[in-house]
mmCIF file of C-alpha atoms in Angstrom:
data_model
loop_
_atom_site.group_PDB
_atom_site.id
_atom_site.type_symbol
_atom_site.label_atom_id
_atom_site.label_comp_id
_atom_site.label_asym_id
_atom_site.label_seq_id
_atom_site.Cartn_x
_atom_site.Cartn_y
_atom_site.Cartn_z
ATOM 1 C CA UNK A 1 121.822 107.623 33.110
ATOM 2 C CA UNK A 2 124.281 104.570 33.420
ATOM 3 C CA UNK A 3 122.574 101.307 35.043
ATOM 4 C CA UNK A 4 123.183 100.862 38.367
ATOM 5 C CA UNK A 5 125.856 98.643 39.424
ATOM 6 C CA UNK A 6 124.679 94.595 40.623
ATOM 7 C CA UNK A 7 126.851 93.929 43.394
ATOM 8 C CA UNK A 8 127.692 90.275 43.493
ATOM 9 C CA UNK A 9 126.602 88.305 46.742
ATOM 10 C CA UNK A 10 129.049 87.399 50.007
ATOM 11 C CA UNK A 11 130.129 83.537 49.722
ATOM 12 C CA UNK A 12 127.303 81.573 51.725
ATOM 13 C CA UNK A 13 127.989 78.788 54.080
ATOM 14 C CA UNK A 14 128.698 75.756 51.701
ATOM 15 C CA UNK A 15 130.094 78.029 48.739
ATOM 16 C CA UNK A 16 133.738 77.369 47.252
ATOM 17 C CA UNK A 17 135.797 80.292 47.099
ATOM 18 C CA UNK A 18 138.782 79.193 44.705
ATOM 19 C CA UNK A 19 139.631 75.958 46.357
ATOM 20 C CA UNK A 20 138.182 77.023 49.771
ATOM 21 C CA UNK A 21 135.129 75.974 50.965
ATOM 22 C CA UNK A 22 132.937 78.243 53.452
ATOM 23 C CA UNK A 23 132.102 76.836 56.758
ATOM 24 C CA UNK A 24 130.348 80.179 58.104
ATOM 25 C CA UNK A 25 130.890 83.728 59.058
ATOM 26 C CA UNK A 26 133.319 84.583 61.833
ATOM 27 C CA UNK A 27 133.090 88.676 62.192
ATOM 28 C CA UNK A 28 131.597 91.142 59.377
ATOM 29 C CA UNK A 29 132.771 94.677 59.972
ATOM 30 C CA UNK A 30 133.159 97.600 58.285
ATOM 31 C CA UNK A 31 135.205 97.141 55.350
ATOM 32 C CA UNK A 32 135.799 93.118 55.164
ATOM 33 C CA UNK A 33 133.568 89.862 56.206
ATOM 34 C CA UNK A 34 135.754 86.913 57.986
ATOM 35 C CA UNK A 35 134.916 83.023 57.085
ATOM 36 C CA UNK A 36 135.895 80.045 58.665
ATOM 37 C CA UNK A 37 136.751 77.870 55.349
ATOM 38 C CA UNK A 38 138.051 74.665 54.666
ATOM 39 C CA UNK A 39 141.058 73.787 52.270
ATOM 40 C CA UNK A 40 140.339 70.118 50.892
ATOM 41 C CA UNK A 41 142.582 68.269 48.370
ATOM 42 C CA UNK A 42 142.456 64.067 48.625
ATOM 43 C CA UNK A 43 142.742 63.308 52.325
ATOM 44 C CA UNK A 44 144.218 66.601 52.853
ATOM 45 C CA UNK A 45 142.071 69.561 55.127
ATOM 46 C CA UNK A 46 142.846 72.500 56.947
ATOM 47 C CA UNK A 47 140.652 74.885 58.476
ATOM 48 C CA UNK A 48 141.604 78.597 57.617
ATOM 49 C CA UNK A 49 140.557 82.328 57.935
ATOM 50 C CA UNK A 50 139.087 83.851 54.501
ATOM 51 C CA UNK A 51 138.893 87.884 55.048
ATOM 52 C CA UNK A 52 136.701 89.126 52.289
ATOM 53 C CA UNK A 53 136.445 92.815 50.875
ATOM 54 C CA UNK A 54 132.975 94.168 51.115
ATOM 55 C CA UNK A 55 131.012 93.738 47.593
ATOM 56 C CA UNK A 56 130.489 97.748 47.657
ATOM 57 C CA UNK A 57 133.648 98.419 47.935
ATOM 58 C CA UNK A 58 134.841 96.249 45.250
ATOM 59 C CA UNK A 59 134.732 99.079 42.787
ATOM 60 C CA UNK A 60 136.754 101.680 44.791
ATOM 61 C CA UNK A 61 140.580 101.227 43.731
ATOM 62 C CA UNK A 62 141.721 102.579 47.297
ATOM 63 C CA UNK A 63 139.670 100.270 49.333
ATOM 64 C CA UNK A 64 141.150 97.417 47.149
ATOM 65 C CA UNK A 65 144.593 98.779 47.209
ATOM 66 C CA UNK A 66 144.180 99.036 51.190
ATOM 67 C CA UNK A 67 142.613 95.542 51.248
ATOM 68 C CA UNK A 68 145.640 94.146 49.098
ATOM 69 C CA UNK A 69 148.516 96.520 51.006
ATOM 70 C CA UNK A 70 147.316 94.485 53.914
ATOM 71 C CA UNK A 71 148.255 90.839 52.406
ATOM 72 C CA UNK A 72 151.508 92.278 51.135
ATOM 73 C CA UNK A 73 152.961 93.724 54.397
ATOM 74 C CA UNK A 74 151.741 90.776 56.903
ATOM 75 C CA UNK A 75 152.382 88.126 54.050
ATOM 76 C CA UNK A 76 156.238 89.453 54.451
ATOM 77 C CA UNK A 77 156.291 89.040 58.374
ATOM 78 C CA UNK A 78 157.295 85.266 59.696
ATOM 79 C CA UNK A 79 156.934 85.041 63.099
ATOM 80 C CA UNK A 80 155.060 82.606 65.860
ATOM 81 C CA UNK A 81 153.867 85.664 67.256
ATOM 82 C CA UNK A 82 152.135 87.702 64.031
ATOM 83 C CA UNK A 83 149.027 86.096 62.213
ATOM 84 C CA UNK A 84 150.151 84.333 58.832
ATOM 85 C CA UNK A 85 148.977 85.186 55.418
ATOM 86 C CA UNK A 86 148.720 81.965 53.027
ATOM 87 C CA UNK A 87 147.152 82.694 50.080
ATOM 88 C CA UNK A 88 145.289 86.156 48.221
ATOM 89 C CA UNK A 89 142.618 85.927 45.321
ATOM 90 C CA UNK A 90 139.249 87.405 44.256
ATOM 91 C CA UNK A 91 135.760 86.245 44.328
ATOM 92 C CA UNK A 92 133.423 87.819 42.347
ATOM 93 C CA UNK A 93 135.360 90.738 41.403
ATOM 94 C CA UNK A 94 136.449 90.727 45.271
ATOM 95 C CA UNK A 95 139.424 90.229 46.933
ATOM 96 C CA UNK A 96 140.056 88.093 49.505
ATOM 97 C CA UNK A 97 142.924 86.793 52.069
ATOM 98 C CA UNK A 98 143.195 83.390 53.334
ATOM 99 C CA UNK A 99 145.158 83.229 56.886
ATOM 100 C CA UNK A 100 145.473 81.167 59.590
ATOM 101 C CA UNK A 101 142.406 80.141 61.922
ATOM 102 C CA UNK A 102 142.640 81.951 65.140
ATOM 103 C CA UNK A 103 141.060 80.000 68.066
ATOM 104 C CA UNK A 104 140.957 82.255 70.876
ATOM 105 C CA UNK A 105 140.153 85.598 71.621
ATOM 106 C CA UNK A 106 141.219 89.408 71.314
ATOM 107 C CA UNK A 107 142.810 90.945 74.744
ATOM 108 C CA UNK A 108 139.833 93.012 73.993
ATOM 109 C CA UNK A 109 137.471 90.716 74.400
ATOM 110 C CA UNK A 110 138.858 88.927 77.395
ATOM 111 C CA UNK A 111 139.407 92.816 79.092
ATOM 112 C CA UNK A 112 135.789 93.372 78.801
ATOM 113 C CA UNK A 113 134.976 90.438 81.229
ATOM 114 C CA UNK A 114 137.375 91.173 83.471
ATOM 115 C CA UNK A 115 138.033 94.563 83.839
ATOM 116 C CA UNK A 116 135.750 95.228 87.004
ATOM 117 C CA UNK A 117 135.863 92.159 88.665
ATOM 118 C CA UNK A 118 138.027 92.245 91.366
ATOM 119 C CA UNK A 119 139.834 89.038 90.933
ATOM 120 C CA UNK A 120 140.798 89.395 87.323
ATOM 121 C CA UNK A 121 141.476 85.833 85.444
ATOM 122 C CA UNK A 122 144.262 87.697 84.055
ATOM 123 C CA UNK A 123 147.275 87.530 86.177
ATOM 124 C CA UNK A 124 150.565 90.209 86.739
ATOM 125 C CA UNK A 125 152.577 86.756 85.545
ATOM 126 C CA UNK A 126 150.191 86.338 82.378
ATOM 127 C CA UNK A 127 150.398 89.745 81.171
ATOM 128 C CA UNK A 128 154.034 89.702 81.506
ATOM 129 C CA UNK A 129 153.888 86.817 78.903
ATOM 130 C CA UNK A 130 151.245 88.943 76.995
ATOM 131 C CA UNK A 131 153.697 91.949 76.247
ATOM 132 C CA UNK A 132 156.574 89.852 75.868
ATOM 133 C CA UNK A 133 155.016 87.396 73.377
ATOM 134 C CA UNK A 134 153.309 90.542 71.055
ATOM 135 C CA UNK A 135 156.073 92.622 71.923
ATOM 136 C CA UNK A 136 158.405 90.047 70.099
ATOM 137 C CA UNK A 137 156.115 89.936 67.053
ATOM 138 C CA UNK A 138 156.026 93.996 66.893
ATOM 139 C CA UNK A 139 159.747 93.533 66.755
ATOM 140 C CA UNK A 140 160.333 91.222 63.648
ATOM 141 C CA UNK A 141 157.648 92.809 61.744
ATOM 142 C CA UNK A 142 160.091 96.180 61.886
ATOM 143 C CA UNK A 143 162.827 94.299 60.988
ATOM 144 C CA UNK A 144 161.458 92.502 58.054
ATOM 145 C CA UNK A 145 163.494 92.800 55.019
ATOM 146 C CA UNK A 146 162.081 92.623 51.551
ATOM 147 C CA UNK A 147 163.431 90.311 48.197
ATOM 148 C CA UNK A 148 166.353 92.740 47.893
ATOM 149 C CA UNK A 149 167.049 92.913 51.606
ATOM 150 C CA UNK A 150 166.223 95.956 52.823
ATOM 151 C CA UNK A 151 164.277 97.043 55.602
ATOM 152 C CA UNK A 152 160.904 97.845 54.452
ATOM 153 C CA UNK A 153 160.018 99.828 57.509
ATOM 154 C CA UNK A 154 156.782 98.492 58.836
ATOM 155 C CA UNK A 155 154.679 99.864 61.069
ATOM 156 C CA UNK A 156 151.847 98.350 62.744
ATOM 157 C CA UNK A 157 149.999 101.877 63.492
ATOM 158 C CA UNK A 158 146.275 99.787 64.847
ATOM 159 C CA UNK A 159 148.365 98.282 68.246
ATOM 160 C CA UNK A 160 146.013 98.150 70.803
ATOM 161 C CA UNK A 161 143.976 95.274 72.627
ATOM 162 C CA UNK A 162 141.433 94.898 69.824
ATOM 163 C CA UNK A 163 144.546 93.687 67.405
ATOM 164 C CA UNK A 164 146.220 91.228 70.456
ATOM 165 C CA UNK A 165 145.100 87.835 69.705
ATOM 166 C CA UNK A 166 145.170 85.096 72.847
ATOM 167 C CA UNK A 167 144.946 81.794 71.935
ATOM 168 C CA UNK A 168 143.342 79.317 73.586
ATOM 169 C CA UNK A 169 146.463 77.106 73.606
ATOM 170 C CA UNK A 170 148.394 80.562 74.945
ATOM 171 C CA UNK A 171 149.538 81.447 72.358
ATOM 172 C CA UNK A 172 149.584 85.322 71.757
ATOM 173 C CA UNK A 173 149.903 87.051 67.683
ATOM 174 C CA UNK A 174 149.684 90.660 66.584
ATOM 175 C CA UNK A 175 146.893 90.580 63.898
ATOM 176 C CA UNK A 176 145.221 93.030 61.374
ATOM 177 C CA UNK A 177 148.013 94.840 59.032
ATOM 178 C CA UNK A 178 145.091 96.650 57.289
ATOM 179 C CA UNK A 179 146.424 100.405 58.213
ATOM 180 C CA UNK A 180 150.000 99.372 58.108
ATOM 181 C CA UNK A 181 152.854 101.580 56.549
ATOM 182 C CA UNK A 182 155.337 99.762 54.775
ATOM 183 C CA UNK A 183 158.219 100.411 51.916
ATOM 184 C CA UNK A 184 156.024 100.064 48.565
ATOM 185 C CA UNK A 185 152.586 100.248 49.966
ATOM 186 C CA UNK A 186 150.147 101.717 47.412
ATOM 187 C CA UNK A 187 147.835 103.477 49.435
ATOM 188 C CA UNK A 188 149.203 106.864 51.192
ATOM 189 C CA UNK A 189 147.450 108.642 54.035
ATOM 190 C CA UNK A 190 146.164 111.574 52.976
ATOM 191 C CA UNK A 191 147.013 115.167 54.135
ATOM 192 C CA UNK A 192 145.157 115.496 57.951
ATOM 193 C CA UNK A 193 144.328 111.832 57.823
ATOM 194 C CA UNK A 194 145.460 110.508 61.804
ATOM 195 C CA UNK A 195 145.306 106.333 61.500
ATOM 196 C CA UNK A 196 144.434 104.021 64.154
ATOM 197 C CA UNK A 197 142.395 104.544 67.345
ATOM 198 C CA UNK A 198 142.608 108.169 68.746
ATOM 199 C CA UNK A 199 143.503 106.822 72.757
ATOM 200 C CA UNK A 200 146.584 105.185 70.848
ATOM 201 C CA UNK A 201 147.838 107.781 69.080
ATOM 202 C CA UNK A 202 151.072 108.783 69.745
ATOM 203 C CA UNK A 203 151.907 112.479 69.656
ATOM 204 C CA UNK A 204 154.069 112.582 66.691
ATOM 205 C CA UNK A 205 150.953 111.286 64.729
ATOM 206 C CA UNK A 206 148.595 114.109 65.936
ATOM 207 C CA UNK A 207 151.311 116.687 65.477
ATOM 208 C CA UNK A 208 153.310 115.844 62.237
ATOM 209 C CA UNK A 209 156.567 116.739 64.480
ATOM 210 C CA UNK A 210 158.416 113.585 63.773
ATOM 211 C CA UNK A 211 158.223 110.291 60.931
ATOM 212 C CA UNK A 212 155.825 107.713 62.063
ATOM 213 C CA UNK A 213 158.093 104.689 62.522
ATOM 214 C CA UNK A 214 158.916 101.969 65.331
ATOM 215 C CA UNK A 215 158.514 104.046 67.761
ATOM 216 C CA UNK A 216 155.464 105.192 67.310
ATOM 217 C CA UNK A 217 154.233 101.684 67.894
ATOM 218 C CA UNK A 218 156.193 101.462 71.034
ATOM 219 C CA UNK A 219 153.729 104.431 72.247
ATOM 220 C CA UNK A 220 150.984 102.392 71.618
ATOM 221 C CA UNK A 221 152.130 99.167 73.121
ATOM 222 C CA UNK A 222 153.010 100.985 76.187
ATOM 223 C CA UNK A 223 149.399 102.727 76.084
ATOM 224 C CA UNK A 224 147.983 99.170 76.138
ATOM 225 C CA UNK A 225 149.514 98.283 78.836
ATOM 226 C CA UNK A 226 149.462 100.642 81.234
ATOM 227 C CA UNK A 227 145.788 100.398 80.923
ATOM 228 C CA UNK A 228 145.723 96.654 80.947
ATOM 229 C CA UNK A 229 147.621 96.604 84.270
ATOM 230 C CA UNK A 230 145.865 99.559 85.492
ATOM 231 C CA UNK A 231 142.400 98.357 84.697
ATOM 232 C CA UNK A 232 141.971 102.275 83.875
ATOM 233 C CA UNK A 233 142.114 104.296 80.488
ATOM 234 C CA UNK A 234 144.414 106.354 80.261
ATOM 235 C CA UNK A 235 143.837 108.778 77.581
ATOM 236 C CA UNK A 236 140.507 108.612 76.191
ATOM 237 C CA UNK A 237 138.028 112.102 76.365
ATOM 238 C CA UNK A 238 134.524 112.594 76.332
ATOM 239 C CA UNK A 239 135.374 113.641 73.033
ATOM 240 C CA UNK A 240 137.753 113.239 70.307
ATOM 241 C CA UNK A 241 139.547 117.365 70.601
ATOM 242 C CA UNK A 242 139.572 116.592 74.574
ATOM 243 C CA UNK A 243 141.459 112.674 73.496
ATOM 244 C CA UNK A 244 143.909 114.107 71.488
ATOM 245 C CA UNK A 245 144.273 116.992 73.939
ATOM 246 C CA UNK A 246 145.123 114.391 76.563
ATOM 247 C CA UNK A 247 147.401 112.089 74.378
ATOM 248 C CA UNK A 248 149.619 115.485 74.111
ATOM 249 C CA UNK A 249 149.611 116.757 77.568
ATOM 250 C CA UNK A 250 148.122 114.719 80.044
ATOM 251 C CA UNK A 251 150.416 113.332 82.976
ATOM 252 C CA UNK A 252 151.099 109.941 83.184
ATOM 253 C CA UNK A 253 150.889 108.757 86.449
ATOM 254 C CA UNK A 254 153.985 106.022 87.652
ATOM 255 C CA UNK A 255 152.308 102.751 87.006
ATOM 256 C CA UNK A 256 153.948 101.200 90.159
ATOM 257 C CA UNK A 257 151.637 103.749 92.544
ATOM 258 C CA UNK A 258 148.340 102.035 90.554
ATOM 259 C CA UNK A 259 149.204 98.347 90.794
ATOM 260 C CA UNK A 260 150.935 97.218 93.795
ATOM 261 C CA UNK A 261 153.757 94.290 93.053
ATOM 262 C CA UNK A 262 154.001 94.995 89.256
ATOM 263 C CA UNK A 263 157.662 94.327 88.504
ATOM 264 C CA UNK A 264 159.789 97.598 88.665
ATOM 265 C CA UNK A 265 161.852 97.273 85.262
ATOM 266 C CA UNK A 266 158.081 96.194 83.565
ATOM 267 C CA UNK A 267 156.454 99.882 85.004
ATOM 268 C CA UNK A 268 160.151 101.074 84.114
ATOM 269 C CA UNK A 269 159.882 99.709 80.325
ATOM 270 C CA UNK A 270 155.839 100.730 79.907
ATOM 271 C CA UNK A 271 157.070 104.308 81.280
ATOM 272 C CA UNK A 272 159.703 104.976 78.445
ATOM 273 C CA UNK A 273 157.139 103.945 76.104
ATOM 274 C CA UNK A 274 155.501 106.582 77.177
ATOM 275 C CA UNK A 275 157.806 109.368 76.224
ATOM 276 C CA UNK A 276 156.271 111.973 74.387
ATOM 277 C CA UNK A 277 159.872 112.491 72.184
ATOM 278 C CA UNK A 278 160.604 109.376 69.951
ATOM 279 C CA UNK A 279 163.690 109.627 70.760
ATOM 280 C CA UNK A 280 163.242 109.087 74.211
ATOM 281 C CA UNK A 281 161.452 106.086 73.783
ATOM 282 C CA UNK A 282 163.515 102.480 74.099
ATOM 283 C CA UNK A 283 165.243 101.723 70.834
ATOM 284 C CA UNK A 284 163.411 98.734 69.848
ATOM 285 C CA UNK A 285 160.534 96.441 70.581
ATOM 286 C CA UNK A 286 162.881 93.539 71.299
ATOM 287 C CA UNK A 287 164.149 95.904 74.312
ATOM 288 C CA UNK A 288 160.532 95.989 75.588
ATOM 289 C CA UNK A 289 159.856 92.241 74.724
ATOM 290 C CA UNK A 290 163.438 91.204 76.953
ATOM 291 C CA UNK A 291 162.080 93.352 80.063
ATOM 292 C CA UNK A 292 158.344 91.928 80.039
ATOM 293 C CA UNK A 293 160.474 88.116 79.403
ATOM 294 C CA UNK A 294 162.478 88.341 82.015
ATOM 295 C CA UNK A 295 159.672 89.519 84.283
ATOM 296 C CA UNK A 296 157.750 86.422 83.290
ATOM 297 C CA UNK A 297 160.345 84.008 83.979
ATOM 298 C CA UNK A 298 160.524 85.506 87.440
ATOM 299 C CA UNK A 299 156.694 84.720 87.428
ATOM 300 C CA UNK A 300 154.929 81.674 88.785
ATOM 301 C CA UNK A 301 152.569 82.010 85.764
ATOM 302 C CA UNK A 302 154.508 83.619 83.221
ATOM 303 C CA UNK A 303 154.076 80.607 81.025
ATOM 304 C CA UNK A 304 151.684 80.274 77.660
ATOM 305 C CA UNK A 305 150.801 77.023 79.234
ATOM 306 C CA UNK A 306 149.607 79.161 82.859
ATOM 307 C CA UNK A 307 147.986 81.007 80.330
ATOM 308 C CA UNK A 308 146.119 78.912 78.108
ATOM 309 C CA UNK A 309 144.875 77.038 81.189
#
C-alpha cells in the first residue's frame, strides 16, 4: 500500500505567497480559496486578490488545467469592465492567480436584499448602467484576439448575477473565467457534461443543436435580466428535468407587461436575447450594451456615480 498523500496547508494570514503577503481569507468555495494579499517592494504596496486551488485538488491534472485555463483566457481580456489577471504561480505544489481587489459586491448579493422589498435600492436607471457596463465587457472578451491575431472565441458560459461584480465606486466587471471556452484551452467538456447554472442555460447547451459561442452568452445575459427587472425567476424548476424542461419550452412573458416604465428598446433587446434559435438572437453583445447605454443616458440615474452612491 502506497503512503497516503500529506496535503500541504492553505497560506495563513501573515504568510508570503511568492512576493505576496496574506492579509486574510475573502471567500473559500468549492474548488479555490480567495485572499486579500498585499504586494510590497520599497515604498511600493498594492492590495490584490490571490485565488488559490484547493490543496486536494492539487494532484488532479484536470482541476489544475481548469484552474490554469482560467488565468489564460481572462489574463487575455483588457477591459474596464472584466476583472484583471496580474500574475499566476504555485504555492506548495498549488496554483494560484493574483487579480485585482474587488471592493464591492456581486448583483447577487445586492439582489438578495432587495428583491422583496418594495422600494428596491436598485433603480430602472441603475440597471440600465448594469447591462450596459457588463454587457460591454461580454463584448471585448469575444472579440479578444490572441499573439497571432485571431479570434480565440471566448465564451463566458457562468453569466449570471453571481459572476456581475458592482463596485462600490460603480463600477461594474464580469468576473470568474473558470468554465470558460476559449481557442487552446486544455480542458474539454466531456460528452453529457452541461456547464454553468441550469436556469442559465441556453437551449443549444441542453440540446447539442447548435456550437456554444457568443450567443449563447447573450441567452444568459438576457436571462439575468429579465429576472433582475422582473424581481421573478424565470426558469428555474423544483427540479433540475422540470429547469431544463422550462429553459426549452416555457413562454416568456413580454417584460414590458411585468415592469411598468422599463424602456421599450431595453424589454425589446432582453426579448431577442431570449430567442430560442441563435440565430435569432442580436449579433453581438455590443448591440445589447448600445440599447441598455442609450437607455441610461435617457435616465436620471443611469450614471456609475448614481450608482455607487
Amino acid at each position: 500500500m502506497s503512503p497516503a498523500r500529506v496535503l500541504s496547508p492553505l497560506p495563513r494570514l501573515g504568510d508570503w505567497v511568492d512576493r505576496y503577503q496574506v492579509l486574510g481569507e475573502i471567500a473559500h468555495g468549492g474548488m479555490a480559496v480567495v485572499y486579500a494579499v498585499r504586494r510590497r517592494q520599497g515604498s511600493f504596496q498594492k492590495l490584490l486578490a490571490m485565488k488559490v486551488l484547493l490543496p486536494h485538488l492539487g494532484s488532479e491534472r484536470r482541476f489544475v488545467n481548469m484552474f490554469l485555463d482560467e488565468a489564460r483566457i481572462a489574463a487575455l481580456v483588457h477591459h474596464p469592465h472584466v476583472v484583471q489577471v496580474f500574475d499566476v504561480g504555485e504555492h506548495n505544489g498549488s496554483p494560484f492567480i493574483v487579480m485585482e481587489y474587488l471592493r464591492g459586491r456581486s448583483l447577487h448579493a445586492v439582489l438578495r436584499r432587495t428583491w422583496y422589498v418594495p422600494e428596491p435600492r436598485l433603480t430602472q436607471g441603475h440597471l440600465y448602467r448594469i447591462f450596459a457596463d457588463a454587457a460591454a465587457g461580454l463584448f471585448a472578451a469575444h472579440q479578444t484576439r490572441g499573439a497571432d491575431g485571431q479570434l480565440l472565441n471566448i465564451v463566458h458560459r457562468d453569466v449570471s448575477p453571481h459572476n456581475l461584480h458592482l463596485g462600490y465606486d460603480g463600477d461594474v466587471k464580469v468576473v470568474d473565467f473558470g468554465i470558460a471556452i476559449a481557442n487552446g484551452r486544455v480542458t474539454q467538456t466531456r460528452t453529457g457534461e452541461v456547464k454553468g447554472k441550469l436556469d442559465y442555460v441556453a437551449p443549444e447547451q441542453i440540446e447539442r443543436s447548435f456550437p456554444v459561442d457568443a450567443r449563447t452568452d447573450l441567452w444568459a445575459l438576457g436571462v439575468t435580466a429579465f429576472q433582475t427587472f422582473a424581481r421573478q425567476r424565470l426558469f428555474r424548476g423544483d427540479s433540475e428535468a422540470q429547469t431544463l424542461w422550462s429553459v426549452l419550452n416555457q413562454e416568456v412573458p413580454p417584460l414590458g407587461a411585468l415592469v411598468p416604465g422599463v424602456d421599450p428598446d431595453v424589454s425589446g433587446a432582453i426579448a431577442r436575447c431570449l430567442r430560442r434559435k441563435p440565430w435569432e438572437r442580436p449579433d453581438d453583445a455590443q448591440e445589447i450594451a448600445d440599447v441598455f447605454a442609450r437607455a441610461a443616458a435617457r435616465s436620471d440615474d443611469g450614471t456609475a456615480a448614481s450608482l455607487a452612491a
